[in-house]
Short mmCIF file of C-alpha atoms in Angstrom, two decimals:
data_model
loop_
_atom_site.label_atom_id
_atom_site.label_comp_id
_atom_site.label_asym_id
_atom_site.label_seq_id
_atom_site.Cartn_x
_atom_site.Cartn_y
_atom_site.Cartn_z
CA UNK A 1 137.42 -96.97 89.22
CA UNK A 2 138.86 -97.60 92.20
CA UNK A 3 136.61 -99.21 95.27
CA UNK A 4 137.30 -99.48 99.11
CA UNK A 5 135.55 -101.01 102.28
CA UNK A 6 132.08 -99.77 100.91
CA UNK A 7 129.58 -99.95 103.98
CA UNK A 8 125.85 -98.66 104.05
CA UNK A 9 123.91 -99.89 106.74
CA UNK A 10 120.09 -99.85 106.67
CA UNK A 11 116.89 -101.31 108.97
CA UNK A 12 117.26 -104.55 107.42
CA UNK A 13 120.29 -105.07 105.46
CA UNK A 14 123.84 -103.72 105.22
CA UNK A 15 125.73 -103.43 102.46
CA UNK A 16 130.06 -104.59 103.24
CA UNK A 17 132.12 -104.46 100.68
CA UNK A 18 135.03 -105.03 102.47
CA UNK A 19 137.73 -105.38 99.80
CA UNK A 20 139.80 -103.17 98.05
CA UNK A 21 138.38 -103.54 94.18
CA UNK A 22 139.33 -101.89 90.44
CA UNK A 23 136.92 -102.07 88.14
CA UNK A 24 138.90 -100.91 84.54
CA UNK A 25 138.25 -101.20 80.89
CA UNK A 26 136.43 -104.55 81.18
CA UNK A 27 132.82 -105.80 81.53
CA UNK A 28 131.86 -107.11 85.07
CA UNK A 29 129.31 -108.88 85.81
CA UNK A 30 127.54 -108.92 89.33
CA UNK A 31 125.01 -111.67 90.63
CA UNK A 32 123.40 -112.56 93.38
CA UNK A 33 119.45 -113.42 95.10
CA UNK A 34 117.66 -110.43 95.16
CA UNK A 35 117.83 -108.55 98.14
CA UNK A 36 121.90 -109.17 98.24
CA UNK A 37 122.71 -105.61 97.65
CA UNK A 38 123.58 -105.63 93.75
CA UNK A 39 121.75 -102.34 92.94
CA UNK A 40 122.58 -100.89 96.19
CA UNK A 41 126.38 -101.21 95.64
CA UNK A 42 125.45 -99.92 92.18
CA UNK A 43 123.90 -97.25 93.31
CA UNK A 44 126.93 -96.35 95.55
CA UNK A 45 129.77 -96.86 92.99
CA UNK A 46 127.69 -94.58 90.69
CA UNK A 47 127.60 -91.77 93.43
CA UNK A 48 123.88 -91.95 93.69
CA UNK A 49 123.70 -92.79 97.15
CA UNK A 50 126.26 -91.55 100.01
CA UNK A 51 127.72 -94.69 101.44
CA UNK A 52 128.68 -95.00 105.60
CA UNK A 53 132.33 -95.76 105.00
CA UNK A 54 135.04 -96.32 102.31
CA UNK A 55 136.50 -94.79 99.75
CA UNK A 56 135.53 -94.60 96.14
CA UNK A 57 138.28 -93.30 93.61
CA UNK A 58 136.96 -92.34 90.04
CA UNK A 59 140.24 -92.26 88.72
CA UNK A 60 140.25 -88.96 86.90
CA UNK A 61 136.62 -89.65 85.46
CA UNK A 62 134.23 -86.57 85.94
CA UNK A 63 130.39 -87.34 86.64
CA UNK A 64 129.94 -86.14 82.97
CA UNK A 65 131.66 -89.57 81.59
CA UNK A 66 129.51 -91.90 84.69
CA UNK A 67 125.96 -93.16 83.13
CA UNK A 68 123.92 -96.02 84.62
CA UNK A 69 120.62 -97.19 82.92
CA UNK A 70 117.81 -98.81 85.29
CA UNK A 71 115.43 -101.55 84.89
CA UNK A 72 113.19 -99.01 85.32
CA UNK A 73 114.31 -96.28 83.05
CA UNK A 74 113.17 -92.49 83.23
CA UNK A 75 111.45 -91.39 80.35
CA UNK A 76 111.29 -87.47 80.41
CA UNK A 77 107.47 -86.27 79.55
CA UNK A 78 108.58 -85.46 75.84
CA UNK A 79 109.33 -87.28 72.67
CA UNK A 80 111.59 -90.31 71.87
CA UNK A 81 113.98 -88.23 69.96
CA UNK A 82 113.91 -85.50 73.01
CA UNK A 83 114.79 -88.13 75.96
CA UNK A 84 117.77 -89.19 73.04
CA UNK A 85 119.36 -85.90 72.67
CA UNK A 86 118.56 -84.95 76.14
CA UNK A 87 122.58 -86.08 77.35
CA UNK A 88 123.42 -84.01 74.39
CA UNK A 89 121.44 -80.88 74.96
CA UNK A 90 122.93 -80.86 78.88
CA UNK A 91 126.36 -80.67 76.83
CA UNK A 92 125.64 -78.32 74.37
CA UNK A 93 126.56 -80.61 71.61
CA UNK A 94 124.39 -80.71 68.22
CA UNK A 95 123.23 -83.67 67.72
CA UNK A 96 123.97 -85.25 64.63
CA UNK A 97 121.42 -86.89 62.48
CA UNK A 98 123.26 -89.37 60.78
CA UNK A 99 124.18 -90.78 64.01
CA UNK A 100 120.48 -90.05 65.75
CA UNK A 101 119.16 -92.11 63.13
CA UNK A 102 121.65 -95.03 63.62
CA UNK A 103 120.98 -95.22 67.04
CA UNK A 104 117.39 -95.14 66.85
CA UNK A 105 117.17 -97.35 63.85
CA UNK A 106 119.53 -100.02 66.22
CA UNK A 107 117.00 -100.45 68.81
CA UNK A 108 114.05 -100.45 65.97
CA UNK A 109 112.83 -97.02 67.30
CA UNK A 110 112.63 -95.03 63.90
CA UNK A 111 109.17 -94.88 63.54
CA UNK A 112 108.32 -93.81 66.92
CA UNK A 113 111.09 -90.73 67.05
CA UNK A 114 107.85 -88.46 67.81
CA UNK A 115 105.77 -90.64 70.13
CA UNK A 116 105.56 -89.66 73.96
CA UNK A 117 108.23 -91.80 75.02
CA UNK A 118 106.22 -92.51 78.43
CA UNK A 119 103.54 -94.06 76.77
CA UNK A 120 106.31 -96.70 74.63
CA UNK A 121 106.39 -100.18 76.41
CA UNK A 122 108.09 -101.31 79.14
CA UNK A 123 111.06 -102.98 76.50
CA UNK A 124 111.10 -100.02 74.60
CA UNK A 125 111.63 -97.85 77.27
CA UNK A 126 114.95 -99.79 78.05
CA UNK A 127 116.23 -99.79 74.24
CA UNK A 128 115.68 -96.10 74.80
CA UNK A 129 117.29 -95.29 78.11
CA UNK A 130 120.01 -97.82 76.16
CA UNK A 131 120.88 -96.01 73.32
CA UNK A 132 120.80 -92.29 75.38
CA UNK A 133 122.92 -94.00 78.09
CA UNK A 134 125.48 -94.83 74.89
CA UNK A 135 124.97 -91.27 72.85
CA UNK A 136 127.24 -89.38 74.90
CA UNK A 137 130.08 -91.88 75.21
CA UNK A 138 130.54 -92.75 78.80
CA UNK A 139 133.31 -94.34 80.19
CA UNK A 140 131.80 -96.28 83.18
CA UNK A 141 129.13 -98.01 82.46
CA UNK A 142 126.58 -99.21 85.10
CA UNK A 143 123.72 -101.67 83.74
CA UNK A 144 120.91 -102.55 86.22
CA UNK A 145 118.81 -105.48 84.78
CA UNK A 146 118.52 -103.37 81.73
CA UNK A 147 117.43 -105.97 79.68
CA UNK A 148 115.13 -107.41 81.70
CA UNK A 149 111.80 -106.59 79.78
CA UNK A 150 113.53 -107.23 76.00
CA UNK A 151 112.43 -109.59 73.57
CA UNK A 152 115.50 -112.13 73.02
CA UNK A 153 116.29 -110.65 69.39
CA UNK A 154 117.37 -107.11 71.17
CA UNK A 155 119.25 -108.80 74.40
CA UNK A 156 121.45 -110.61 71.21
CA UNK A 157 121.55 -107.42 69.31
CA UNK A 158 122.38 -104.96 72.54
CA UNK A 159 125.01 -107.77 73.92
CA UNK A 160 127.02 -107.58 70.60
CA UNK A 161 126.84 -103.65 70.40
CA UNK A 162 128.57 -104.04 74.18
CA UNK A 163 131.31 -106.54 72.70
CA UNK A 164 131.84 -104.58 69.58
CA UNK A 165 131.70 -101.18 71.36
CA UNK A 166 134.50 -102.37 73.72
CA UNK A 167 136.67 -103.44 71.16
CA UNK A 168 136.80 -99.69 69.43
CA UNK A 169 136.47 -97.78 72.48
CA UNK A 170 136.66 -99.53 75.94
CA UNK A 171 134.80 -98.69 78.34
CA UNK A 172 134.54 -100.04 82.23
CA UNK A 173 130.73 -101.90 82.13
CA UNK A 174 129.09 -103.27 85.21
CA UNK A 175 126.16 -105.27 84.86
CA UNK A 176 123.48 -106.78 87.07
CA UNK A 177 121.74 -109.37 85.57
CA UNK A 178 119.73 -112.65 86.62
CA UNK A 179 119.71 -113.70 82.91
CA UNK A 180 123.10 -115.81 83.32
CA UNK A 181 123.15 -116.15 79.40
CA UNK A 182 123.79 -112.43 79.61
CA UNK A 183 126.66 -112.48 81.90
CA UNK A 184 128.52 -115.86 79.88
CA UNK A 185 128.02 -113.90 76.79
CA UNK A 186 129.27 -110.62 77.58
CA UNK A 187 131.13 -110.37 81.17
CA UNK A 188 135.24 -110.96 81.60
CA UNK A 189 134.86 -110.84 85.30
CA UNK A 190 132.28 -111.88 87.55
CA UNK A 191 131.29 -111.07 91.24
CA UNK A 192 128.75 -112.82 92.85
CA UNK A 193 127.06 -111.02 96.33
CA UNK A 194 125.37 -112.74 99.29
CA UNK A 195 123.95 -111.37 102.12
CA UNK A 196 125.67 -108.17 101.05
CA UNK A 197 129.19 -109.01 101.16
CA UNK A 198 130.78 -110.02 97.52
CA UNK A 199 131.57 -113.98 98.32
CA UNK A 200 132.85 -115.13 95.02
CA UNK A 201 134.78 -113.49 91.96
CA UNK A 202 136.71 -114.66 89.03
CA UNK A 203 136.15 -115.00 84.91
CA UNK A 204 132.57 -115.76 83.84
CA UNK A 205 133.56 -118.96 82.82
CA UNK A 206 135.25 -119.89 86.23
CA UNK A 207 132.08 -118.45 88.26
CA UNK A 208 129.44 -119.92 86.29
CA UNK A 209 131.10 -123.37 85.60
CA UNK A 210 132.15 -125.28 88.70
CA UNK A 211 131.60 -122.84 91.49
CA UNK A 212 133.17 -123.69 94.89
CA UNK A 213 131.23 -121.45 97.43
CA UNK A 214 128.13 -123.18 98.42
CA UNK A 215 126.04 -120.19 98.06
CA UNK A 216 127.10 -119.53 94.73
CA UNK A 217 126.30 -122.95 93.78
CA UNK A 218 122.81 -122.69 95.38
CA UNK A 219 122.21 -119.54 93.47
CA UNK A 220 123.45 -121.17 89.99
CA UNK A 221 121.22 -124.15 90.73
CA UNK A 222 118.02 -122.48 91.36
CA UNK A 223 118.63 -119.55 88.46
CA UNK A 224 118.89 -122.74 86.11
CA UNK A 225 116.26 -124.90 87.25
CA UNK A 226 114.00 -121.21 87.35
CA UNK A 227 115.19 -120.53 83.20
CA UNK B 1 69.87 -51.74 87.63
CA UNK B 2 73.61 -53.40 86.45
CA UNK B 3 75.63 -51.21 84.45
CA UNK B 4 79.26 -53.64 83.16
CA UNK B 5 80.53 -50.71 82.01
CA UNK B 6 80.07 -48.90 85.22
CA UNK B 7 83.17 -47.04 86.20
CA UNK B 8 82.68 -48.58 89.90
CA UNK B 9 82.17 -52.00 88.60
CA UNK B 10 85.06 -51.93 86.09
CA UNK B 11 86.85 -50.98 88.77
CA UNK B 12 85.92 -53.98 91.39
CA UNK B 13 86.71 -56.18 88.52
CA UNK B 14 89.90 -54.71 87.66
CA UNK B 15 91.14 -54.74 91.04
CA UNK B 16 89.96 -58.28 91.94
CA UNK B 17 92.27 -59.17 89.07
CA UNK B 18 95.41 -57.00 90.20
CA UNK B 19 95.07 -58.61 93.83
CA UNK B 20 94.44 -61.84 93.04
CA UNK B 21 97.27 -61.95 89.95
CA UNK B 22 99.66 -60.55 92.62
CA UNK B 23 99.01 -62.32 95.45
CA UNK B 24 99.48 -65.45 92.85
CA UNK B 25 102.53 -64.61 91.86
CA UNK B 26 103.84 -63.91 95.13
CA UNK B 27 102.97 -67.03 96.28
CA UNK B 28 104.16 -69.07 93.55
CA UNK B 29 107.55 -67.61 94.10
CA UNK B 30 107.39 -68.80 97.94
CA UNK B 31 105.55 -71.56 97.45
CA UNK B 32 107.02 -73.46 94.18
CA UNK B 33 110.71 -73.60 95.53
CA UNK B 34 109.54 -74.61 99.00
CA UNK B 35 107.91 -77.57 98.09
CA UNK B 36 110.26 -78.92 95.94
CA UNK B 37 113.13 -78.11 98.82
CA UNK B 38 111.11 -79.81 101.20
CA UNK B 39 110.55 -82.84 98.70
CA UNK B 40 114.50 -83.03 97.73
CA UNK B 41 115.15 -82.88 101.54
CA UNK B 42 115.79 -86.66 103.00
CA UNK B 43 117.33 -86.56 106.12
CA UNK B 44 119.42 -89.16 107.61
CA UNK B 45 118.62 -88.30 111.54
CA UNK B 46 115.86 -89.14 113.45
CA UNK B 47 116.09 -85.35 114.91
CA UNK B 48 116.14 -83.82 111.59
CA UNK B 49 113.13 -86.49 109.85
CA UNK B 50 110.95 -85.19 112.85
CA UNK B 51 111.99 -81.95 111.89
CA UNK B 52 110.69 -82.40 108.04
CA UNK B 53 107.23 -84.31 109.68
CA UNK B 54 106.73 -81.15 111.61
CA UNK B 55 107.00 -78.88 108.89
CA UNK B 56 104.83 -80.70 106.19
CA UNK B 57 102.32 -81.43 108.99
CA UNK B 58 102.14 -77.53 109.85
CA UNK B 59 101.81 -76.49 106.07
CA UNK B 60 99.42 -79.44 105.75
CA UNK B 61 97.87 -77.46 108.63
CA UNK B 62 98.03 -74.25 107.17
CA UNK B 63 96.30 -75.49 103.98
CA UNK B 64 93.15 -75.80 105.80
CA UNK B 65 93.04 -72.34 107.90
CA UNK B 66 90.06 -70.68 108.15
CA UNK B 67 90.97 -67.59 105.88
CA UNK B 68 88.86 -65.49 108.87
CA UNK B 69 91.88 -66.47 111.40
CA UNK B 70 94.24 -65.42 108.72
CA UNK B 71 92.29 -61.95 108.17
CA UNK B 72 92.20 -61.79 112.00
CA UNK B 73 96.01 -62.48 112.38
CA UNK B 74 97.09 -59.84 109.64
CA UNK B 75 94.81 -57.61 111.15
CA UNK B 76 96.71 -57.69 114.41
CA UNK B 77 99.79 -57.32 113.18
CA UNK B 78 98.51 -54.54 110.93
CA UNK B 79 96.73 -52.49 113.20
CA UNK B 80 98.08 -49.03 114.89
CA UNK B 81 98.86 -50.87 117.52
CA UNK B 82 100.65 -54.05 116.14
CA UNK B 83 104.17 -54.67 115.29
CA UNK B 84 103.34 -53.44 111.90
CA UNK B 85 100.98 -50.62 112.24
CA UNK B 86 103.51 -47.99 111.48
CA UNK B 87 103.37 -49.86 107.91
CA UNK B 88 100.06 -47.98 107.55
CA UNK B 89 98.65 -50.74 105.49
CA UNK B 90 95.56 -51.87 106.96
CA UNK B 91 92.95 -51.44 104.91
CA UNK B 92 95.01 -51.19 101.91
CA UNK B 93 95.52 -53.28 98.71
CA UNK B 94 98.77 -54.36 99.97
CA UNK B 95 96.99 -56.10 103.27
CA UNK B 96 94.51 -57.73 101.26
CA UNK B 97 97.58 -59.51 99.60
CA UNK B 98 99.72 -60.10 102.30
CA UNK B 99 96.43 -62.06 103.64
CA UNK B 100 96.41 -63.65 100.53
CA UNK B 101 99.37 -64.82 99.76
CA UNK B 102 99.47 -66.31 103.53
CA UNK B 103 96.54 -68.28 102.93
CA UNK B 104 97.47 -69.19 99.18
CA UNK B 105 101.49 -69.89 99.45
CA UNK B 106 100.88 -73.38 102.22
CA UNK B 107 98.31 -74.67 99.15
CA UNK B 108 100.98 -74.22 96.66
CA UNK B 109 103.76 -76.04 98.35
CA UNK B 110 101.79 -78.27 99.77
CA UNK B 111 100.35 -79.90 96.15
CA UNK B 112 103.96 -79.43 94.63
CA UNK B 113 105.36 -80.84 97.42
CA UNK B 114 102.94 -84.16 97.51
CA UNK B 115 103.56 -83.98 93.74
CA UNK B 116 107.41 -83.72 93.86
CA UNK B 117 108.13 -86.60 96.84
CA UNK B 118 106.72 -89.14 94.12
CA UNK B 119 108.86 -88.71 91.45
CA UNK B 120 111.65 -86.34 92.58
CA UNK B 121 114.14 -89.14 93.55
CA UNK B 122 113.55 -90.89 90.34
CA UNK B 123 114.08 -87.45 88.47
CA UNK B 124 117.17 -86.72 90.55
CA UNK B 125 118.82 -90.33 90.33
CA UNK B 126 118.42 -90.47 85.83
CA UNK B 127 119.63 -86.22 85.88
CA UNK B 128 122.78 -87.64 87.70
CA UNK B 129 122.91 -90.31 85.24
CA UNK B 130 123.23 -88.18 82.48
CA UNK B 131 125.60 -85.94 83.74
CA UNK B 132 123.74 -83.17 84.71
CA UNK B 133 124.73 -80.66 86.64
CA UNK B 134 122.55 -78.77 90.12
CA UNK B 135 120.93 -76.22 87.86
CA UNK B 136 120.05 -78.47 85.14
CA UNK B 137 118.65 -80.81 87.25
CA UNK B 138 116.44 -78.28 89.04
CA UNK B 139 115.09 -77.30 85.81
CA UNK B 140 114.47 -80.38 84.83
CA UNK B 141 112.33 -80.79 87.71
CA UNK B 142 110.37 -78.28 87.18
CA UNK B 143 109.87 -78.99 83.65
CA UNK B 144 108.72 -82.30 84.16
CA UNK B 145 106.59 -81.00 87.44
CA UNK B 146 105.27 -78.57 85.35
CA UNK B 147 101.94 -79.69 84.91
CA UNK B 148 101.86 -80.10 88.94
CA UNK B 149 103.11 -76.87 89.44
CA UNK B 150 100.76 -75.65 87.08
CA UNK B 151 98.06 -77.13 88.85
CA UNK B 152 99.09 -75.98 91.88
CA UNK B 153 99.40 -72.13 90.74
CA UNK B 154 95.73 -72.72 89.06
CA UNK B 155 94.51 -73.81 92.73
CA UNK B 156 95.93 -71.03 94.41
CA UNK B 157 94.86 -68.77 91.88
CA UNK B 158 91.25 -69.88 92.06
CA UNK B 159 91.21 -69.95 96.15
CA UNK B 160 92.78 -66.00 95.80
CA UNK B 161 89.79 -65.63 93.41
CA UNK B 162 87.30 -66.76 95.84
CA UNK B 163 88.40 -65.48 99.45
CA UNK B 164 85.96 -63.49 101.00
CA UNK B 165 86.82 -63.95 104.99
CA UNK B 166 90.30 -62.54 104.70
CA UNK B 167 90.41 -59.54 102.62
CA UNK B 168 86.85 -58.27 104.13
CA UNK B 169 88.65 -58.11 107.79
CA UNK B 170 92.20 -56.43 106.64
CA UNK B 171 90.78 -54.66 103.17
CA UNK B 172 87.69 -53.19 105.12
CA UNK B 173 85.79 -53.71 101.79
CA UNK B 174 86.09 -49.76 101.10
CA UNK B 175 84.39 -48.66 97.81
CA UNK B 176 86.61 -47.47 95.49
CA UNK B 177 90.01 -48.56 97.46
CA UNK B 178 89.37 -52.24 98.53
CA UNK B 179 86.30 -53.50 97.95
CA UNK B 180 87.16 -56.47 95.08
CA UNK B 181 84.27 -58.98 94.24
CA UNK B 182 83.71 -61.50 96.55
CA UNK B 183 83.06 -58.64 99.42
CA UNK B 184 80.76 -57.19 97.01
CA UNK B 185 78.66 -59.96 96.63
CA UNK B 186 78.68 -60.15 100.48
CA UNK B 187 77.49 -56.74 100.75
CA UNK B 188 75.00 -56.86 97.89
CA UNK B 189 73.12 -60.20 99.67
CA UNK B 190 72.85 -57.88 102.86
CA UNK B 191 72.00 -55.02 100.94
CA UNK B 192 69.26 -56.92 98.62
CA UNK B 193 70.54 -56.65 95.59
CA UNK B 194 71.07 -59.96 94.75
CA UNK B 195 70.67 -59.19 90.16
CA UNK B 196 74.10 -57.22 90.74
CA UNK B 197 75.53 -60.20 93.54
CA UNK B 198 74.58 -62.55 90.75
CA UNK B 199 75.97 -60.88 87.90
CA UNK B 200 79.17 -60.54 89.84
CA UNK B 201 78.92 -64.30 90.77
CA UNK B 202 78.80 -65.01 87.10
CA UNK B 203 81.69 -62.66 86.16
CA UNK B 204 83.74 -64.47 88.60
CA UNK B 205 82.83 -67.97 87.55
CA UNK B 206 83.52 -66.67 83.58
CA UNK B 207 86.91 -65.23 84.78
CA UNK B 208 88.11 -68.23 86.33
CA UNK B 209 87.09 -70.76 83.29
CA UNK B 210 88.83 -67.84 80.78
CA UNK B 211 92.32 -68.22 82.87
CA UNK B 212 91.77 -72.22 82.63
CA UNK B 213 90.95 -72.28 79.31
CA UNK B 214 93.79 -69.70 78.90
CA UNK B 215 96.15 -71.82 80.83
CA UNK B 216 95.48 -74.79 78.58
CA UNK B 217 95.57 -73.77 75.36
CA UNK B 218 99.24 -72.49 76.21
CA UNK B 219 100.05 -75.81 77.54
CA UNK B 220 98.61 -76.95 74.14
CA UNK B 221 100.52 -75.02 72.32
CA UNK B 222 103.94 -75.63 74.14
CA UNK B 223 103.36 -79.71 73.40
CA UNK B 224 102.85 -78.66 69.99
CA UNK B 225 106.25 -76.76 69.70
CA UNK B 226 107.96 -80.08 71.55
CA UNK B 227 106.73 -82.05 68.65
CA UNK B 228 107.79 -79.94 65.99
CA UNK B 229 111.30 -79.98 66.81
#
């Protein structure tokens, strides 16, 4: 995916992404304060909202291979296997049960294939809207503080399904997080927003060790000192 | 002395029914789709938000009309004289419903739209996200607004079931042709029988619980199937 001079202006805030940027076959990471714009230009770059200006270029991908999972996921009224197969049912595919199983057996959901899924918590709402995101085989991935409301065990054992998934089928990922263990773990490239321009970029290691732009290093310091 | 099984009353029952189930339906179809168009529609412009405010505020307006003003308003239009008098429907089933389904269709798309502007853009945003096309995300919608919508359709069902003002202006409350049984119960207060304007009272009240209870189980049973898969 291809992005260009992405603006969206609103009462308070504007969004200016005024770079030309590719996002391909890698996992990016994006952080910032809140309020920077993270989910906004997320929101944008997954064609959920209609940006002002610039140009996005999906590079041959069709909405069909785009997923993005919230921090907030949407749990259709209906069971935990339904909101699974759901992606599946929109494309006619049968699902299969050795593979429903695995998934729901990853994110320790077997049990609970016949609950309401609105009335699972909070955490197991996102290892849900996780595992649907990942049953139809995207290939641009867009991760909004999905594992915000985990326990520790499932951030470790959703991080290594992301590294092991890439290398068998890459994908392009894009994650927001705040939890910085997340992005050193798992991201090859790093952005960092302020004030709703991206200020900073490089490899995780580059961004997260020995930043250079002030803001950044304000950000790194007070995300530490808050873990 | 009140006979159920009286032709004449089988009748007012039976027609009560076929107004109100029609005048439902019609409205459902108006109303359903218009509230969730009005919910999906965000506009960008100060012209065109203004726009939106006026329309919600005039349904929300609408919602509330005396159904007398709405009887009074069809009648106009319906009489010999009015734009529509060569119709030759005043006084007929089809002007009781045309009353009806102007006072009923604003209550539907007013609850389904209040319903659908909470959740719609949550709806829309994880349909998108999962690859789903316009059509499949419209009936998603209205599956997961069903019970809403459902709700909504029961309310307009049970305000069709009740109105009095309305049909008595255009219907004329003509034995045999329009007279349905909320304008009987009028007519039997003034006329002092108030056993058979009971007894219809009660008939009404038993037919509205049977379509709730009706209405339920179904929704009962459809959970059921969903968990059965």
């Amino acid at each position: 995916m291809k992005i260009s001079n992405i603006t969206k202006k609103f009462e308070n805030f504007s969004l200016d992404w005024q770079q030309e940027t590719s996002f391909n076959g890698k996992i990016y990471g994006i952080i910032g304060s809140n309020g920077c714009g993270k989910t906004t230009f997320m929101k944008i770059a997954a064609g959920l909202i209609e940006p002002d200006g610039g140009n996005i270029d999906y590079e041959g991908l069709k909405p069909q291979d785009i997923t993005m999972i919230f921090r907030k996921p949407y749990m259709i009224h209906d069971t935990v296997y339904k909101n699974l197969i759901y992606p599946l049912t929109l494309r006619k595919i049968k699902p299969n049960d050795e593979r429903i199983e695995h998934y729901l057996e990853m994110a320790g959901l077997t049990k609970m294939k016949k609950q309401y899924a609105p009335s699972l918590s909070s955490g197991e709402q996102q290892k849900l809207s996780f595992i649907r995101a990942m049953i139809f085989e995207p290939k641009l991935i867009f991760v909004d503080e999905a594992f915000s409301n985990m326990d520790i065990e499932s951030v470790h054992l959703f991080e290594n399904y992301i590294l092991k998934m890439q290398k068998e089928e890459p994908a392009t990922w894009i994650i927001i997080s705040h939890q910085l263990s997340n992005i050193k773990r798992v991201c090859d490239q790093v952005y960092f927003m302020h004030n709703g321009k991206p200020e900073a970029h490089g490899r995780a290691d580059e961004i997260l060790h020995g930043p250079q732009n002030p803001n950044l290093k304000r950000y790194l310091h007070n995300e530490i000192l808050t873990s | 002395m009140f006979d159920f099984f009286d032709q004449e009353v089988l009748g007012i029952i039976g027609l009560t029914l076929r107004m109100t189930l029609t005048s439902t339906a019609i409205s459902a179809v108006l109303g359903i789709p218009f509230g969730l168009w009005l919910a999906k529609t965000k506009p960008n412009f100060r012209a065109t938000k203004f726009l939106k405010n006026l329309i919600v505020s005039i349904n929300r307006t609408l919602m509330g009309t005396p159904p007398v003003v709405v009887g009074l308003v069809v009648f106009l239009i319906l009489m010999r004289n009015g734009p529509l008098g060569s119709l030759g429907w005043l006084f007929t089933f089809q002007a009781m419903v045309i009353a009806q389904v102007i006072l009923i269709t604003p209550i539907i798309s007013g609850i389904v739209y209040t319903a659908a502007n909470r959740s719609i853009d949550r709806i829309q945003s994880f349909a998108a996200t999962m690859g789903a096309s316009k059509f499949q995300t419209n009936v998603l919608l209205i599956r997961e607004l069903g019970n809403e919508i459902f709700f909504a359709v029961i309310t307009g069902f049970g305000r069709a079931m009740s109105e009095v003002g309305a049909i008595a202006i255009v219907g004329g409350n003509i034995r045999n042709l329009t007279r349905v049984m909320t304008t009987t119960i009028a007519l039997d207060i003034n006329r002092g029988f108030r056993d058979q304007a009971i007894l219809f009272g009660i008939i009404l009240m038993i037919i509205a619980f049977a379509v709730q209870i009706t209405a339920d189980l179904l929704r009962k049973r459809e959970r059921r199937q969903d968990e059965n898969f």
